Short mmCIF file of C-alpha atoms and ligand atoms in Angstrom, two decimals:
data_model
loop_
_atom_site.label_atom_id
_atom_site.label_comp_id
_atom_site.label_asym_id
_atom_site.label_seq_id
_atom_site.Cartn_x
_atom_site.Cartn_y
_atom_site.Cartn_z
CA UNK U 12 35.24 -55.04 -32.13
CA UNK U 13 36.29 -56.40 -28.81
CA UNK U 14 39.63 -56.10 -27.19
CA UNK U 15 42.09 -59.08 -27.37
CA UNK U 16 41.61 -61.78 -24.49
CA UNK U 17 44.22 -62.25 -21.92
CA UNK U 18 44.54 -65.90 -22.80
CA UNK U 19 45.38 -64.83 -26.44
CA UNK U 20 48.40 -63.01 -25.06
CA UNK U 21 49.85 -66.07 -23.24
CA UNK U 22 50.28 -67.76 -26.66
CA UNK U 23 49.71 -66.73 -29.98
CA UNK U 24 49.06 -70.60 -30.99
CA UNK U 25 45.77 -70.19 -28.60
CA UNK U 26 44.57 -67.49 -30.87
CA UNK U 27 43.47 -69.26 -33.98
CA UNK U 28 40.24 -67.46 -34.34
CA UNK U 29 40.80 -64.02 -33.04
CA UNK U 30 37.94 -61.44 -32.83
CA UNK U 31 38.69 -58.40 -35.36
CA UNK U 32 39.18 -55.30 -33.48
CA UNK U 33 39.67 -51.72 -34.36
CA UNK U 34 43.09 -50.54 -35.04
CA UNK U 35 44.49 -48.95 -31.94
CA UNK U 36 44.40 -45.31 -32.06
CA UNK U 37 47.28 -44.24 -30.29
CA UNK U 38 50.52 -43.81 -32.31
CA UNK U 39 54.07 -44.13 -30.54
CA UNK U 40 55.10 -40.58 -30.72
CA UNK U 41 58.96 -41.55 -31.33
CA UNK U 42 58.52 -42.66 -34.84
CA UNK U 43 55.13 -41.12 -35.80
CA UNK U 44 55.84 -39.05 -39.18
CA UNK U 45 54.10 -39.17 -42.39
CA UNK U 46 56.17 -42.20 -43.75
CA UNK U 47 55.60 -44.39 -40.78
CA UNK U 48 51.81 -43.69 -40.83
CA UNK U 49 51.83 -44.58 -44.44
CA UNK U 50 53.44 -48.08 -43.59
CA UNK U 51 51.21 -48.66 -40.39
CA UNK U 52 47.93 -47.38 -42.39
CA UNK U 53 48.72 -50.19 -45.22
CA UNK U 54 49.39 -52.78 -42.39
CA UNK U 55 45.99 -51.99 -40.60
CA UNK U 56 43.84 -51.92 -43.80
CA UNK U 57 45.35 -55.42 -44.72
CA UNK U 58 45.17 -56.60 -41.44
CA UNK U 59 41.33 -55.78 -41.16
CA UNK U 60 40.81 -57.50 -44.30
CA UNK U 61 42.77 -60.62 -43.32
CA UNK U 62 40.94 -60.63 -39.91
CA UNK U 63 44.47 -61.10 -38.61
CA UNK U 64 44.93 -62.12 -35.07
CA UNK U 65 44.93 -58.47 -33.04
CA UNK U 66 47.92 -59.74 -30.88
CA UNK U 67 50.09 -60.01 -34.07
CA UNK U 68 48.65 -57.26 -35.68
CA UNK U 69 49.73 -55.01 -32.80
CA UNK U 70 53.17 -56.46 -32.56
CA UNK U 71 53.71 -55.63 -36.42
CA UNK U 72 52.79 -51.98 -35.76
CA UNK U 73 55.85 -51.20 -34.18
CA UNK U 74 59.55 -52.25 -34.68
CA UNK U 75 61.13 -54.76 -32.34
CA UNK U 76 64.28 -52.88 -31.75
CA UNK U 77 65.18 -49.15 -32.65
CA UNK U 78 68.82 -47.58 -32.01
CA UNK U 79 69.17 -44.10 -32.37
CA UNK U 80 72.68 -42.69 -32.26
CA UNK U 81 74.65 -39.58 -32.54
CA UNK U 82 78.13 -39.00 -32.90
CA UNK U 83 80.88 -36.44 -33.55
CA UNK U 84 81.79 -36.20 -37.48
CA UNK U 85 84.83 -33.94 -38.37
CA UNK U 86 84.71 -32.43 -41.82
CA UNK U 87 88.47 -32.29 -43.74
CA UNK U 88 88.94 -28.86 -42.66
CA UNK U 89 89.91 -30.03 -39.27
CA UNK U 90 87.96 -27.04 -37.63
CA UNK U 91 84.34 -28.35 -37.86
CA UNK U 92 83.04 -30.81 -35.78
CA UNK U 93 79.26 -31.56 -36.21
CA UNK U 94 76.91 -33.85 -34.19
CA UNK U 95 75.54 -36.32 -36.70
CA UNK U 96 72.28 -38.51 -36.00
CA UNK U 97 71.92 -41.72 -37.10
CA UNK U 98 69.56 -44.94 -36.69
CA UNK U 99 69.15 -48.91 -37.27
CA UNK U 100 65.88 -50.29 -36.82
CA UNK U 101 64.99 -53.76 -36.59
CA UNK U 102 61.51 -54.52 -37.34
CA UNK U 103 60.97 -58.13 -36.80
CA UNK U 104 63.35 -60.77 -35.36
CA UNK U 105 61.02 -63.87 -35.40
CA UNK U 106 62.13 -64.98 -39.16
CA UNK U 107 65.73 -65.17 -38.94
CA UNK U 108 68.46 -62.52 -38.83
CA UNK U 109 67.27 -58.83 -39.88
CA UNK U 110 67.99 -57.40 -43.29
CA UNK U 111 67.94 -54.08 -44.92
CA UNK U 112 69.90 -51.10 -46.20
CA UNK U 113 71.39 -48.15 -44.91
CA UNK U 114 70.61 -44.84 -46.23
CA UNK U 115 72.44 -41.98 -46.20
CA UNK U 116 70.09 -38.57 -46.62
CA UNK U 117 69.45 -35.24 -45.13
CA UNK U 118 65.90 -35.86 -44.17
CA UNK U 119 66.50 -39.30 -42.66
CA UNK U 120 64.57 -39.70 -39.37
CA UNK U 121 63.37 -42.49 -37.10
CA UNK U 122 59.97 -42.78 -38.64
CA UNK U 123 61.07 -42.84 -42.10
CA UNK U 124 63.81 -45.75 -41.15
CA UNK U 125 60.89 -47.60 -39.14
CA UNK U 126 58.65 -47.47 -42.10
CA UNK U 127 61.34 -48.87 -44.54
CA UNK U 128 62.29 -51.75 -41.96
CA UNK U 129 58.73 -52.54 -41.95
CA UNK U 130 58.39 -52.77 -45.67
CA UNK U 131 61.67 -55.12 -45.50
CA UNK U 132 59.97 -57.20 -43.58
CA UNK U 133 57.03 -57.72 -45.76
CA UNK U 134 59.40 -57.94 -48.93
CA UNK U 135 61.43 -60.59 -47.25
CA UNK U 136 58.25 -62.81 -46.34
CA UNK U 137 56.96 -62.09 -49.95
CA UNK U 138 60.17 -63.59 -51.09
CA UNK U 139 60.48 -66.28 -48.94
CA UNK U 140 63.62 -65.14 -47.47
CA UNK U 141 64.83 -66.10 -44.16
CA UNK U 142 64.94 -62.60 -42.83
CA UNK U 143 63.24 -60.07 -40.71
CA UNK U 144 63.28 -56.48 -41.76
CA UNK U 145 65.77 -53.69 -40.67
CA UNK U 146 66.75 -50.57 -42.22
CA UNK U 147 69.47 -47.81 -41.06
CA UNK U 148 70.11 -44.22 -41.79
CA UNK U 149 72.42 -41.29 -41.26
CA UNK U 150 70.92 -38.00 -41.35
CA UNK U 151 73.49 -36.03 -43.73
CA UNK U 152 73.43 -35.17 -47.40
CA UNK U 153 76.22 -37.49 -48.95
CA UNK U 154 76.77 -35.29 -52.04
CA UNK U 155 78.43 -32.70 -49.67
CA UNK U 156 81.06 -35.13 -48.43
CA UNK U 157 84.54 -35.82 -49.71
CA UNK U 158 85.59 -39.33 -50.22
CA UNK U 159 87.62 -39.33 -46.63
CA UNK U 160 84.78 -37.48 -44.94
CA UNK U 161 82.26 -40.40 -46.34
CA UNK U 162 84.73 -43.14 -45.02
CA UNK U 163 85.11 -41.43 -41.54
CA UNK U 164 81.25 -41.05 -41.20
CA UNK U 165 80.82 -44.60 -42.19
CA UNK U 166 83.49 -46.11 -40.16
CA UNK U 167 81.82 -44.03 -37.07
CA UNK U 168 78.65 -44.86 -37.85
CA UNK U 169 79.47 -48.76 -37.90
CA UNK U 170 81.21 -48.66 -34.59
CA UNK U 171 78.21 -46.72 -32.90
CA UNK U 172 76.19 -49.90 -34.37
CA UNK U 173 78.43 -52.78 -33.98
CA UNK U 174 77.03 -54.62 -30.95
CA UNK U 175 73.69 -54.68 -33.15
CA UNK U 176 74.79 -56.10 -36.66
CA UNK U 177 76.50 -59.15 -37.44
CA UNK U 178 75.93 -62.09 -39.92
CA UNK U 179 73.44 -64.15 -37.94
CA UNK U 180 72.15 -60.79 -36.30
CA UNK U 181 71.17 -58.06 -38.61
CA UNK U 182 72.84 -57.74 -42.10
CA UNK U 183 72.96 -54.17 -43.78
CA UNK U 184 73.03 -53.70 -47.83
CA UNK U 185 73.19 -50.22 -49.85
CA UNK U 186 70.31 -48.25 -49.95
CA UNK U 187 69.81 -44.30 -51.20
CA UNK U 188 73.21 -42.56 -51.00
CA UNK U 189 75.27 -45.58 -50.19
CA UNK U 190 76.98 -48.23 -52.22
CA UNK U 191 79.55 -51.02 -52.52
CA UNK U 192 82.60 -48.79 -51.15
CA UNK U 193 80.29 -48.13 -48.16
CA UNK U 194 79.66 -51.55 -47.92
CA UNK U 195 83.22 -52.69 -47.78
CA UNK U 196 84.43 -50.00 -45.36
CA UNK U 197 81.42 -51.18 -43.06
CA UNK U 198 82.91 -54.81 -43.34
CA UNK U 199 86.42 -53.58 -42.72
CA UNK U 200 85.37 -51.76 -39.61
CA UNK U 201 83.35 -54.58 -38.15
CA UNK U 202 86.32 -57.09 -39.15
CA UNK U 203 89.09 -54.91 -37.29
CA UNK U 204 86.67 -55.13 -34.21
CA UNK U 205 86.36 -58.96 -34.39
CA UNK U 206 90.04 -59.54 -35.16
CA UNK U 207 89.12 -61.86 -38.28
CA UNK U 208 87.58 -60.84 -41.80
CA UNK U 209 83.57 -61.06 -41.30
CA UNK U 210 82.38 -60.74 -45.07
CA UNK U 211 78.79 -61.96 -44.13
CA UNK U 212 78.23 -58.81 -41.89
CA UNK U 213 77.14 -56.88 -45.31
CA UNK U 214 75.53 -57.72 -48.38
CA UNK U 215 76.06 -55.60 -51.73
CA UNK U 216 80.08 -55.44 -51.01
CA UNK U 217 82.57 -55.35 -53.73
CA UNK U 218 83.16 -58.85 -55.52
CA UNK U 219 86.72 -58.91 -54.23
CA UNK U 220 85.52 -59.31 -50.75
CA UNK U 221 82.71 -61.62 -51.36
CA UNK U 222 80.31 -59.66 -53.01
CA UNK U 223 77.87 -61.26 -55.53
CA UNK U 224 77.74 -61.12 -59.34
CA UNK U 225 74.60 -59.13 -60.50
CA UNK U 226 73.93 -57.86 -56.88
CA UNK U 227 74.32 -53.90 -58.23
CA UNK U 228 71.89 -54.67 -60.94
CA UNK U 229 69.50 -56.86 -58.73
CA UNK U 230 66.75 -54.36 -57.87
CA UNK U 231 66.40 -52.88 -61.39
CA UNK U 232 66.51 -56.53 -62.96
CA UNK U 233 63.56 -57.24 -60.36
CA UNK U 234 61.73 -54.33 -61.60
CA UNK U 235 61.81 -55.17 -64.99
CA UNK U 236 61.04 -58.57 -64.56
CA UNK U 237 57.91 -57.54 -62.80
CA UNK U 238 57.20 -55.07 -65.42
CA UNK U 239 57.26 -57.78 -68.00
CA UNK U 240 55.13 -60.38 -66.11
CA UNK U 241 52.55 -57.82 -65.24
CA UNK U 242 52.46 -56.46 -68.89
CA UNK U 243 52.00 -60.16 -69.86
CA UNK U 244 49.02 -60.46 -67.95
CA UNK U 245 47.47 -57.26 -68.78
CA UNK U 246 48.15 -57.00 -72.68
CA UNK U 247 51.12 -54.41 -72.51
CA UNK U 248 54.57 -55.70 -73.87
CA UNK U 249 57.46 -54.34 -72.72
CA UNK U 250 58.86 -54.72 -76.43
CA UNK U 251 57.15 -51.38 -78.30
CA UNK U 252 56.32 -49.81 -74.92
CA UNK U 253 56.76 -46.16 -73.94
CA UNK U 254 58.35 -46.06 -70.62
CA UNK U 255 59.21 -43.12 -68.03
CA UNK U 256 61.86 -43.88 -65.30
CA UNK U 257 62.21 -41.53 -62.37
CA UNK U 258 65.51 -41.76 -60.92
CA UNK U 259 68.76 -42.56 -62.63
CA UNK U 260 70.83 -44.24 -59.92
CA UNK U 261 71.38 -47.95 -59.28
CA UNK U 262 67.63 -49.03 -59.72
CA UNK U 263 66.31 -46.68 -62.10
CA UNK U 264 69.43 -46.82 -64.44
CA UNK U 265 69.34 -50.23 -64.73
CA UNK U 266 65.76 -50.34 -65.07
CA UNK U 267 65.77 -47.97 -67.76
CA UNK U 268 68.85 -49.91 -69.91
CA UNK U 269 67.01 -53.24 -69.50
CA UNK U 270 63.68 -52.03 -70.43
CA UNK U 271 65.47 -50.50 -73.52
CA UNK U 272 67.33 -53.89 -74.30
CA UNK U 273 63.88 -55.56 -74.29
CA UNK U 274 62.68 -53.05 -77.00
CA UNK U 275 60.83 -50.31 -75.14
CA UNK U 276 61.03 -46.66 -75.71
CA UNK U 277 62.40 -45.18 -72.66
CA UNK U 278 60.54 -41.41 -73.35
CA UNK U 279 61.55 -39.99 -70.00
CA UNK U 280 64.06 -39.96 -67.50
CA UNK U 281 65.03 -37.89 -64.52
CA UNK U 282 67.42 -37.54 -61.68
CA UNK U 283 67.08 -35.18 -58.56
CA UNK U 284 68.09 -32.12 -60.57
CA UNK U 285 65.42 -32.54 -63.32
CA UNK U 286 64.63 -34.64 -66.14
CA UNK U 287 64.61 -35.26 -70.17
CA UNK U 288 62.16 -36.21 -72.56
CA UNK U 289 61.99 -37.48 -76.06
CA UNK U 290 58.86 -38.91 -77.54
CA UNK U 291 61.04 -41.04 -79.77
CA UNK U 292 62.97 -42.86 -76.98
CA UNK U 293 66.18 -41.90 -75.60
CA UNK U 294 69.55 -43.42 -75.93
CA UNK U 295 70.31 -44.94 -72.33
CA UNK U 296 74.00 -45.62 -73.05
CA UNK U 297 74.20 -42.05 -74.76
CA UNK U 298 72.61 -40.55 -71.45
CA UNK U 299 74.92 -42.39 -69.42
CA UNK U 300 77.92 -41.14 -71.21
CA UNK U 301 76.59 -37.60 -71.36
CA UNK U 302 75.88 -37.13 -67.80
CA UNK U 303 79.55 -38.41 -67.03
CA UNK U 304 81.04 -35.78 -69.11
CA UNK U 305 78.43 -33.12 -68.18
CA UNK U 306 77.65 -33.61 -64.67
CA UNK U 307 74.20 -34.77 -63.56
CA UNK U 308 71.83 -31.96 -64.95
CA UNK U 309 69.91 -34.25 -67.07
CA UNK U 310 67.62 -31.40 -68.12
CA UNK U 311 70.19 -30.07 -70.39
CA UNK U 312 70.50 -33.21 -72.29
CA UNK U 313 70.71 -32.04 -75.73
CA UNK U 314 68.62 -34.92 -77.32
CA UNK U 315 65.56 -34.45 -75.02
CA UNK U 316 63.34 -31.53 -73.92
CA UNK U 317 63.76 -30.52 -70.32
CA UNK U 318 61.14 -31.20 -67.70
CA UNK U 319 60.72 -31.05 -64.05
CA UNK U 320 60.70 -34.19 -62.06
CA UNK U 321 56.46 -33.68 -61.62
CA UNK U 322 56.31 -32.85 -65.18
CA UNK U 323 57.98 -36.31 -65.68
CA UNK U 324 55.66 -38.21 -63.84
CA UNK U 325 52.44 -37.00 -65.77
CA UNK U 326 54.18 -37.63 -69.25
CA UNK U 327 52.04 -40.10 -71.45
CA UNK U 328 53.44 -43.51 -71.41
CA UNK U 329 52.55 -47.17 -70.80
CA UNK U 330 54.76 -47.98 -67.88
CA UNK U 331 55.73 -45.24 -65.47
CA UNK U 332 58.59 -46.57 -62.84
CA UNK U 333 59.27 -44.30 -60.13
CA UNK U 334 62.69 -45.35 -58.70
CA UNK U 335 63.89 -42.35 -56.81
CA UNK U 336 62.49 -41.43 -53.70
CA UNK U 337 59.34 -41.65 -51.38
CA UNK U 338 56.28 -39.76 -51.61
CA UNK U 339 56.20 -38.78 -55.39
CA UNK U 340 52.70 -39.90 -56.49
CA UNK U 341 50.16 -38.62 -54.36
CA UNK U 342 46.54 -36.89 -54.04
CA UNK U 343 47.67 -34.06 -55.75
CA UNK U 344 48.99 -35.91 -58.93
CA UNK U 345 47.56 -39.48 -59.24
CA UNK U 346 44.46 -38.10 -61.10
CA UNK U 347 46.78 -36.46 -63.83
CA UNK U 348 49.10 -39.53 -64.60
CA UNK U 349 49.06 -40.61 -68.05
CA UNK U 350 50.33 -44.30 -67.86
CA UNK U 351 48.82 -47.38 -67.75
CA UNK U 352 50.82 -49.28 -65.33
CA UNK U 353 53.20 -48.33 -62.44
CA UNK U 354 55.84 -50.43 -61.54
CA UNK U 355 57.49 -49.10 -58.07
CA UNK U 356 61.39 -49.27 -58.03
CA UNK U 357 61.56 -46.90 -55.13
CA UNK U 358 60.21 -47.74 -51.48
CA UNK U 359 57.22 -45.93 -50.61
CA UNK U 360 56.62 -43.75 -53.73
CA UNK U 361 52.68 -43.89 -53.68
CA UNK U 362 50.56 -42.65 -50.74
CA UNK U 363 47.44 -44.26 -49.55
CA UNK U 364 45.39 -41.64 -51.09
CA UNK U 365 47.32 -42.02 -54.45
CA UNK U 366 46.52 -45.66 -54.34
CA UNK U 367 42.66 -45.34 -54.18
CA UNK U 368 42.69 -42.72 -57.02
CA UNK U 369 44.76 -45.05 -59.26
CA UNK U 370 42.75 -48.13 -58.31
CA UNK U 371 39.63 -46.08 -59.22
CA UNK U 372 41.28 -45.36 -62.53
CA UNK U 373 42.08 -48.75 -63.19
CA UNK U 374 45.71 -48.31 -63.51
CA UNK U 375 47.57 -51.17 -62.22
CA UNK U 376 50.38 -50.79 -59.44
CA UNK U 377 53.09 -53.43 -58.80
CA UNK U 378 53.85 -52.25 -55.22
CA UNK U 379 57.46 -51.59 -54.08
CA UNK U 380 57.41 -54.47 -51.54
CA UNK U 381 57.45 -57.09 -54.77
CA UNK U 382 58.58 -54.85 -57.54
CA UNK U 383 61.83 -53.85 -55.92
CA UNK U 384 62.65 -57.08 -53.94
CA UNK U 385 65.21 -58.27 -56.38
CA UNK U 386 67.84 -56.32 -54.42
CA UNK U 387 67.22 -58.15 -51.05
CA UNK U 388 66.97 -61.17 -52.96
CA UNK U 389 70.30 -61.30 -54.50
CA UNK U 390 71.54 -60.12 -50.98
CA UNK U 391 70.21 -63.33 -49.82
CA UNK U 392 71.87 -65.11 -52.64
CA UNK U 393 75.09 -63.38 -51.55
CA UNK U 394 74.88 -64.21 -47.98
CA UNK U 395 74.33 -67.82 -48.71
CA UNK U 396 77.39 -68.01 -51.38
CA UNK U 397 79.32 -66.41 -48.55
CA UNK U 398 78.10 -69.06 -46.01
CA UNK U 399 79.07 -71.92 -48.00
CA UNK U 400 82.19 -70.05 -50.00
CA UNK U 401 81.07 -71.27 -53.13
CA UNK U 402 80.23 -68.54 -55.77
CA UNK U 403 78.15 -68.80 -58.58
CA UNK U 404 78.30 -66.89 -62.12
CA UNK U 405 76.43 -64.02 -62.90
CA UNK U 406 74.14 -65.80 -65.44
CA UNK U 407 73.21 -68.23 -62.59
CA UNK U 408 72.56 -65.74 -60.20
CA UNK U 409 70.03 -63.78 -62.97
CA UNK U 410 68.41 -66.98 -63.61
CA UNK U 411 67.61 -67.70 -59.95
CA UNK U 412 66.61 -63.81 -59.34
CA UNK U 413 64.05 -63.99 -62.51
CA UNK U 414 62.64 -67.08 -61.33
CA UNK U 415 62.14 -65.88 -57.99
CA UNK U 416 60.67 -62.94 -59.01
CA UNK U 417 58.21 -64.43 -61.38
CA UNK U 418 57.01 -66.97 -59.25
CA UNK U 419 56.57 -64.32 -56.37
CA UNK U 420 54.66 -61.94 -58.98
CA UNK U 421 52.23 -64.90 -59.92
CA UNK U 422 51.49 -66.02 -56.38
CA UNK U 423 50.68 -62.13 -55.33
CA UNK U 424 48.48 -61.64 -58.81
CA UNK U 425 46.69 -65.03 -58.20
CA UNK U 426 45.82 -64.07 -54.58
CA UNK U 427 44.66 -60.54 -55.89
CA UNK U 428 42.62 -61.96 -58.25
CA UNK U 429 41.10 -64.38 -55.60
CA UNK U 430 40.45 -62.02 -53.20
CA UNK U 431 39.51 -59.05 -55.52
CA UNK U 432 41.91 -56.58 -54.03
CA UNK U 433 44.97 -54.58 -55.37
CA UNK U 434 48.42 -56.27 -56.04
CA UNK U 435 49.72 -54.13 -53.12
CA UNK U 436 47.17 -55.50 -50.88
CA UNK U 437 47.65 -59.12 -51.92
CA UNK U 438 51.60 -58.74 -51.56
CA UNK U 439 50.89 -57.22 -48.18
CA UNK U 440 48.51 -60.36 -47.17
CA UNK U 441 51.16 -62.83 -48.38
CA UNK U 442 53.79 -61.30 -46.49
CA UNK U 443 52.06 -60.60 -43.27
CA UNK U 444 50.42 -64.32 -43.67
CA UNK U 445 53.82 -65.90 -43.56
CA UNK U 446 54.91 -63.88 -40.55
CA UNK U 447 51.99 -64.67 -38.64
CA UNK U 448 52.30 -68.55 -39.31
CA UNK U 449 56.00 -68.27 -38.13
CA UNK U 450 54.71 -66.18 -34.86
CA UNK U 451 52.00 -68.65 -34.28
CA UNK U 452 54.28 -71.76 -34.39
CA UNK U 453 56.91 -69.77 -31.94
CA UNK U 454 54.54 -68.83 -29.45
CA UNK U 455 55.31 -66.15 -26.84
CA UNK U 456 58.31 -66.23 -24.33
CA UNK U 457 58.05 -66.72 -21.46
N1 LIG Q 515 67.96 -51.35 -49.77
C1 LIG Q 515 67.41 -52.31 -50.24
C2 LIG Q 515 65.70 -52.63 -50.26
O1 LIG Q 515 65.27 -51.75 -50.00
C3 LIG Q 515 68.07 -53.70 -50.23
C4 LIG Q 515 68.04 -54.44 -48.80
C5 LIG Q 515 68.89 -55.52 -48.68
O2 LIG Q 515 69.79 -55.96 -49.78
O3 LIG Q 515 69.31 -56.07 -47.86
O4 LIG Q 515 65.28 -53.49 -50.48
#
């Protein structure tokens, strides 16, 4: 293991055959959290296997720009003013504008947002989209906010990051805790400041202001498309399969509905409050109608048995779809899972230790950066449609999405077989390789 040569620094293009070296051991403290470490460890393991140019490896370990803001936020009672922390992290500016969602969650921190921005970089590169990764977050529990509070918070956060976003610069989208309403307010706040309508500043916005058909269901549709392809190559037909879905939001809800439409029995389903299990299969439309009428408590659903979120993950099934939050499949429960295949709808649901246990147990994992890339893929379609002012039908969007997901899946699967690695490692290799090539041809300024 050798340190990089000084000539390598002057231009990446001069370092076609770099010496491998040990991963740098220091961690930048500002964003050193468990989730950031997971993203960096995944990168390090893959870079080592790829014999990645150490100069590029080092560049990819940290975000290019990280914006930390705090601002005053007034609750409806007009007495309380609290200080809210928020972030926008741009990991990679090499490939085009940066792209990635904004999440509202009480645990959001710089490390989490940074990890998510790195995963966005790999995701966009795997799908061949002309974007680098970004992510934003506001540290607040959105469930405690009235509609007015949510709007005020969104407009203030937008004005705090207004200088770093834009249709050619950095394009936010929905993520955990945000939706198309929030995107409309971001678009409006940005446009008010510019003095004209700028729909291209966000994706995942309502159709009325330039949103794309099929965007709200795109992540879930991509997940099911990956489950179908992975099932095909591994003798698990979705038709007749027992499926468990953790999460009943935009991703989990759509995945459950589409799986069931393809003949799967969705035997387990949960949201943040708990879950429900029925070995004969749940009627997804009935569960939806029930939660609308009775509130979120899925555990009380009368046509199933109550299960906790942890119990849900360990239910016997063919396909497990974690589609809620990070850090769900860990060294504590990986040995107890009773599924044949995992398709990750959430970002970062599986830890590194769990990944190794699952690989030992021959449980196939379709990784997040591939399985949930349908969302950003249709975001790309939305951005392109907006630039051209030429809008596609829902059928066309879905067809193009499924085509891209299928070919990405097969290209990653083929690489995994060629290299004898997991799908996660192959997906990382594919993404990182594309970024490396772009960095090599651009060189180093000045
Ligand atoms: N938040 C989504 C993700 O994690 C979508 C990002 C986007 O559409 O830009 O992939």
